[in-house]
Amino acid sequence: MEGQLKKKLIKYLLEDKVCNLVTEIFSTEGESVPAPNTEVFLRRSIIEPAEPGFSYQPLLLKEENTLRFFEPIAKEERLIILGGGHISKYLCEFAAKTGFAVWVIDERQEFANKERFPEAKNVICGEFKTVLPELHINKNDYVAIVTRGHSCDGDCLYYILTHEMPGYLGMIGSKRRVSAQFTMFKGMGISEEKIAQVHNPIGLPIKGVTPPEIAVSILAELILTKRTKKTDGKVQTELDYEVLSEWLSQSRPCAMATILKAQGSSPRKEGAKMLIFEDKSILGSVGGGLAESKVIEKGCEIIGSGKAFLFHFVMDADVAARAGMACGGTFDILIEDVKF
């Protein structure tokens, strides 16, 4: 059953479809809601957006005799960088390390190749007017326009503004320099509402000057948008795609921890996952600190057992102070042996 479910999830990801992985959590002690810090057993299924209960954010529901966790699964966010210059080189590197699937497009072969952008998922050399229609940009995409020149930036921006808008759209250049283009676009029938969605100047105002500093400012704005902008039909999750990929392919015995509910100052929220291996090494994180160390300890205990455990951890102010932390939180984490 587990193998068939994983194959189905892989198929959804390959076809760029969104689904919910639904985990039902039952008590081993009878027909009652599972109690904290007890062994549980699980049943999983997959539902699609049109089905009742589907959620675009991780959601834990308490029902009569079970807990039900709805976990949105979708491809990692795509960052499309239009232009392959110096800023793009650093932006690609930094963005790839923070979970974006980076695509780089440039019209010049010397600026559009895998040697220059080894971290990119895809590098395309071609004229922007030819490549842009083939990208099928949608609200789940992030687009940074940093081409070789102001005129080229404007051409790319006009195309995007006249088609489905991405979740993030930023263009390099000062407001003064770009304002004439915006005025022209308004005269061509593009709504002020669309133009207002363009982040210009691109990036957060950290006064960056060098290409790496400007790339950091752009990435900061991307992350801010990713974590705060709520868009209908857009997946919002803490899921780590490296962890998801390893779980689906599973090359060695491990346990998996998933945050079901987090309250307080936890740095990771619902949907965050971590794999725990026999040598106590990990992939991913459920927040670090004392809670994570206890999750690792419990995970190592159940590797190979076929069991699952509902871990409840409270770090009040006193515990946090003794652990050398500024503040605490409450966590409900599912820890399960991953069948190998």
PDB file of N, CA, C and O in Angstrom, residues 77-83 91 100-105 122 124 128 131-132 135-138 141-146 160 166 168-170 222:
ATOM      1  N   GLU A  77       8.521  25.582  -5.812  1.00  0.00           N
ATOM      2  CA  GLU A  77       8.272  26.825  -6.544  1.00  0.00           C
ATOM      3  C   GLU A  77       9.349  27.070  -7.599  1.00  0.00           C
ATOM      4  O   GLU A  77      10.544  26.873  -7.338  1.00  0.00           O
ATOM      5  N   ARG A  78       8.921  27.516  -8.765  1.00  0.00           N
ATOM      6  CA  ARG A  78       9.850  27.802  -9.856  1.00  0.00           C
ATOM      7  C   ARG A  78      10.195  29.288  -9.866  1.00  0.00           C
ATOM      8  O   ARG A  78       9.320  30.136  -9.875  1.00  0.00           O
ATOM      9  N   LEU A  79      11.479  29.583  -9.853  1.00  0.00           N
ATOM     10  CA  LEU A  79      11.957  30.946 -10.026  1.00  0.00           C
ATOM     11  C   LEU A  79      12.510  31.071 -11.437  1.00  0.00           C
ATOM     12  O   LEU A  79      13.467  30.381 -11.794  1.00  0.00           O
ATOM     13  N   ILE A  80      11.893  31.930 -12.225  1.00  0.00           N
ATOM     14  CA  ILE A  80      12.348  32.173 -13.594  1.00  0.00           C
ATOM     15  C   ILE A  80      13.170  33.452 -13.603  1.00  0.00           C
ATOM     16  O   ILE A  80      12.653  34.533 -13.283  1.00  0.00           O
ATOM     17  N   ILE A  81      14.444  33.319 -13.923  1.00  0.00           N
ATOM     18  CA  ILE A  81      15.317  34.484 -14.000  1.00  0.00           C
ATOM     19  C   ILE A  81      15.521  34.821 -15.470  1.00  0.00           C
ATOM     20  O   ILE A  81      16.090  34.025 -16.229  1.00  0.00           O
ATOM     21  N   LEU A  82      15.033  35.972 -15.875  1.00  0.00           N
ATOM     22  CA  LEU A  82      15.176  36.415 -17.261  1.00  0.00           C
ATOM     23  C   LEU A  82      16.428  37.282 -17.353  1.00  0.00           C
ATOM     24  O   LEU A  82      16.449  38.430 -16.895  1.00  0.00           O
ATOM     25  N   GLY A  83      17.476  36.712 -17.909  1.00  0.00           N
ATOM     26  CA  GLY A  83      18.772  37.370 -17.969  1.00  0.00           C
ATOM     27  C   GLY A  83      19.808  36.540 -17.246  1.00  0.00           C
ATOM     28  O   GLY A  83      19.536  35.993 -16.170  1.00  0.00           O
ATOM     29  N   LEU A  91      22.007  35.107  -7.821  1.00  0.00           N
ATOM     30  CA  LEU A  91      20.618  34.844  -7.458  1.00  0.00           C
ATOM     31  C   LEU A  91      20.268  33.379  -7.665  1.00  0.00           C
ATOM     32  O   LEU A  91      19.592  32.761  -6.836  1.00  0.00           O
ATOM     33  N   PHE A 100      14.108  26.944  -4.209  1.00  0.00           N
ATOM     34  CA  PHE A 100      13.491  27.285  -5.485  1.00  0.00           C
ATOM     35  C   PHE A 100      14.068  26.414  -6.609  1.00  0.00           C
ATOM     36  O   PHE A 100      15.259  26.099  -6.610  1.00  0.00           O
ATOM     37  N   ALA A 101      13.193  26.036  -7.537  1.00  0.00           N
ATOM     38  CA  ALA A 101      13.645  25.371  -8.764  1.00  0.00           C
ATOM     39  C   ALA A 101      13.907  26.483  -9.774  1.00  0.00           C
ATOM     40  O   ALA A 101      12.987  27.114 -10.271  1.00  0.00           O
ATOM     41  N   VAL A 102      15.184  26.737 -10.056  1.00  0.00           N
ATOM     42  CA  VAL A 102      15.563  27.921 -10.823  1.00  0.00           C
ATOM     43  C   VAL A 102      15.682  27.609 -12.309  1.00  0.00           C
ATOM     44  O   VAL A 102      16.348  26.652 -12.709  1.00  0.00           O
ATOM     45  N   TRP A 103      15.025  28.443 -13.112  1.00  0.00           N
ATOM     46  CA  TRP A 103      15.167  28.416 -14.568  1.00  0.00           C
ATOM     47  C   TRP A 103      15.831  29.724 -14.982  1.00  0.00           C
ATOM     48  O   TRP A 103      15.402  30.807 -14.543  1.00  0.00           O
ATOM     49  N   VAL A 104      16.840  29.643 -15.822  1.00  0.00           N
ATOM     50  CA  VAL A 104      17.533  30.840 -16.301  1.00  0.00           C
ATOM     51  C   VAL A 104      17.379  30.919 -17.817  1.00  0.00           C
ATOM     52  O   VAL A 104      17.598  29.924 -18.528  1.00  0.00           O
ATOM     53  N   ILE A 105      17.001  32.097 -18.292  1.00  0.00           N
ATOM     54  CA  ILE A 105      16.838  32.303 -19.743  1.00  0.00           C
ATOM     55  C   ILE A 105      17.669  33.503 -20.173  1.00  0.00           C
ATOM     56  O   ILE A 105      17.641  34.562 -19.525  1.00  0.00           O
ATOM     57  N   ASN A 122      17.027  24.316 -15.030  1.00  0.00           N
ATOM     58  CA  ASN A 122      16.914  24.422 -16.479  1.00  0.00           C
ATOM     59  C   ASN A 122      17.554  25.733 -16.937  1.00  0.00           C
ATOM     60  O   ASN A 122      17.330  26.778 -16.326  1.00  0.00           O
ATOM     61  N   ILE A 124      17.981  27.945 -20.510  1.00  0.00           N
ATOM     62  CA  ILE A 124      17.500  28.017 -21.889  1.00  0.00           C
ATOM     63  C   ILE A 124      18.169  29.186 -22.594  1.00  0.00           C
ATOM     64  O   ILE A 124      18.148  30.320 -22.099  1.00  0.00           O
ATOM     65  N   PHE A 128      13.888  35.947 -25.949  1.00  0.00           N
ATOM     66  CA  PHE A 128      12.853  36.007 -24.921  1.00  0.00           C
ATOM     67  C   PHE A 128      11.451  35.906 -25.525  1.00  0.00           C
ATOM     68  O   PHE A 128      10.580  35.217 -24.988  1.00  0.00           O
ATOM     69  N   VAL A 131      10.888  32.246 -26.174  1.00  0.00           N
ATOM     70  CA  VAL A 131      10.911  31.345 -25.014  1.00  0.00           C
ATOM     71  C   VAL A 131       9.754  31.621 -24.054  1.00  0.00           C
ATOM     72  O   VAL A 131       9.154  30.680 -23.508  1.00  0.00           O
ATOM     73  N   LEU A 132       9.410  32.883 -23.828  1.00  0.00           N
ATOM     74  CA  LEU A 132       8.393  33.217 -22.828  1.00  0.00           C
ATOM     75  C   LEU A 132       7.069  32.471 -23.015  1.00  0.00           C
ATOM     76  O   LEU A 132       6.521  31.946 -22.032  1.00  0.00           O
ATOM     77  N   LEU A 135       7.089  28.947 -21.536  1.00  0.00           N
ATOM     78  CA  LEU A 135       7.272  28.756 -20.096  1.00  0.00           C
ATOM     79  C   LEU A 135       5.956  28.530 -19.360  1.00  0.00           C
ATOM     80  O   LEU A 135       5.944  27.997 -18.248  1.00  0.00           O
ATOM     81  N   HIS A 136       4.838  28.969 -19.944  1.00  0.00           N
ATOM     82  CA  HIS A 136       3.510  28.805 -19.336  1.00  0.00           C
ATOM     83  C   HIS A 136       3.511  29.326 -17.895  1.00  0.00           C
ATOM     84  O   HIS A 136       3.161  28.602 -16.944  1.00  0.00           O
ATOM     85  N   ILE A 137       3.905  30.565 -17.736  1.00  0.00           N
ATOM     86  CA  ILE A 137       4.003  31.177 -16.410  1.00  0.00           C
ATOM     87  C   ILE A 137       2.625  31.237 -15.762  1.00  0.00           C
ATOM     88  O   ILE A 137       1.633  31.588 -16.403  1.00  0.00           O
ATOM     89  N   ASN A 138       2.570  30.904 -14.459  1.00  0.00           N
ATOM     90  CA  ASN A 138       1.306  30.942 -13.722  1.00  0.00           C
ATOM     91  C   ASN A 138       1.534  31.465 -12.311  1.00  0.00           C
ATOM     92  O   ASN A 138       2.658  31.812 -11.932  1.00  0.00           O
ATOM     93  N   ASP A 141       4.498  30.623  -9.987  1.00  0.00           N
ATOM     94  CA  ASP A 141       5.858  30.971 -10.398  1.00  0.00           C
ATOM     95  C   ASP A 141       6.306  32.307  -9.803  1.00  0.00           C
ATOM     96  O   ASP A 141       5.494  33.159  -9.440  1.00  0.00           O
ATOM     97  N   TYR A 142       7.625  32.461  -9.742  1.00  0.00           N
ATOM     98  CA  TYR A 142       8.264  33.710  -9.345  1.00  0.00           C
ATOM     99  C   TYR A 142       9.135  34.137 -10.528  1.00  0.00           C
ATOM    100  O   TYR A 142       9.861  33.312 -11.078  1.00  0.00           O
ATOM    101  N   VAL A 143       9.071  35.415 -10.900  1.00  0.00           N
ATOM    102  CA  VAL A 143       9.816  35.888 -12.066  1.00  0.00           C
ATOM    103  C   VAL A 143      10.650  37.113 -11.690  1.00  0.00           C
ATOM    104  O   VAL A 143      10.122  38.086 -11.130  1.00  0.00           O
ATOM    105  N   ALA A 144      11.948  37.042 -11.998  1.00  0.00           N
ATOM    106  CA  ALA A 144      12.850  38.176 -11.797  1.00  0.00           C
ATOM    107  C   ALA A 144      13.386  38.600 -13.158  1.00  0.00           C
ATOM    108  O   ALA A 144      14.024  37.798 -13.861  1.00  0.00           O
ATOM    109  N   ILE A 145      13.114  39.852 -13.537  1.00  0.00           N
ATOM    110  CA  ILE A 145      13.565  40.364 -14.830  1.00  0.00           C
ATOM    111  C   ILE A 145      14.846  41.168 -14.619  1.00  0.00           C
ATOM    112  O   ILE A 145      14.828  42.260 -14.049  1.00  0.00           O
ATOM    113  N   VAL A 146      15.959  40.598 -15.065  1.00  0.00           N
ATOM    114  CA  VAL A 146      17.277  41.240 -14.916  1.00  0.00           C
ATOM    115  C   VAL A 146      18.077  40.998 -16.203  1.00  0.00           C
ATOM    116  O   VAL A 146      19.156  40.421 -16.179  1.00  0.00           O
ATOM    117  N   ILE A 160       4.643  39.548 -19.917  1.00  0.00           N
ATOM    118  CA  ILE A 160       4.103  38.941 -18.700  1.00  0.00           C
ATOM    119  C   ILE A 160       2.835  39.664 -18.245  1.00  0.00           C
ATOM    120  O   ILE A 160       1.857  39.030 -17.830  1.00  0.00           O
ATOM    121  N   PRO A 166       2.405  35.895 -12.624  1.00  0.00           N
ATOM    122  CA  PRO A 166       3.050  35.015 -11.651  1.00  0.00           C
ATOM    123  C   PRO A 166       2.735  35.460 -10.224  1.00  0.00           C
ATOM    124  O   PRO A 166       2.196  36.556 -10.005  1.00  0.00           O
ATOM    125  N   TYR A 168       4.952  36.231  -8.077  1.00  0.00           N
ATOM    126  CA  TYR A 168       5.888  37.327  -7.815  1.00  0.00           C
ATOM    127  C   TYR A 168       6.460  37.789  -9.143  1.00  0.00           C
ATOM    128  O   TYR A 168       6.845  36.965  -9.983  1.00  0.00           O
ATOM    129  N   LEU A 169       6.525  39.106  -9.331  1.00  0.00           N
ATOM    130  CA  LEU A 169       7.107  39.678 -10.539  1.00  0.00           C
ATOM    131  C   LEU A 169       7.934  40.894 -10.153  1.00  0.00           C
ATOM    132  O   LEU A 169       7.406  41.880  -9.636  1.00  0.00           O
ATOM    133  N   GLY A 170       9.237  40.799 -10.364  1.00  0.00           N
ATOM    134  CA  GLY A 170      10.114  41.908 -10.033  1.00  0.00           C
ATOM    135  C   GLY A 170      10.977  42.281 -11.222  1.00  0.00           C
ATOM    136  O   GLY A 170      11.359  41.421 -12.024  1.00  0.00           O
ATOM    137  N   LEU A 222      11.809  37.575  -2.416  1.00  0.00           N
ATOM    138  CA  LEU A 222      11.165  36.331  -2.854  1.00  0.00           C
ATOM    139  C   LEU A 222      10.673  35.523  -1.658  1.00  0.00           C
ATOM    140  O   LEU A 222       9.548  35.022  -1.639  1.00  0.00           O
TER     141      LEU A 222
END
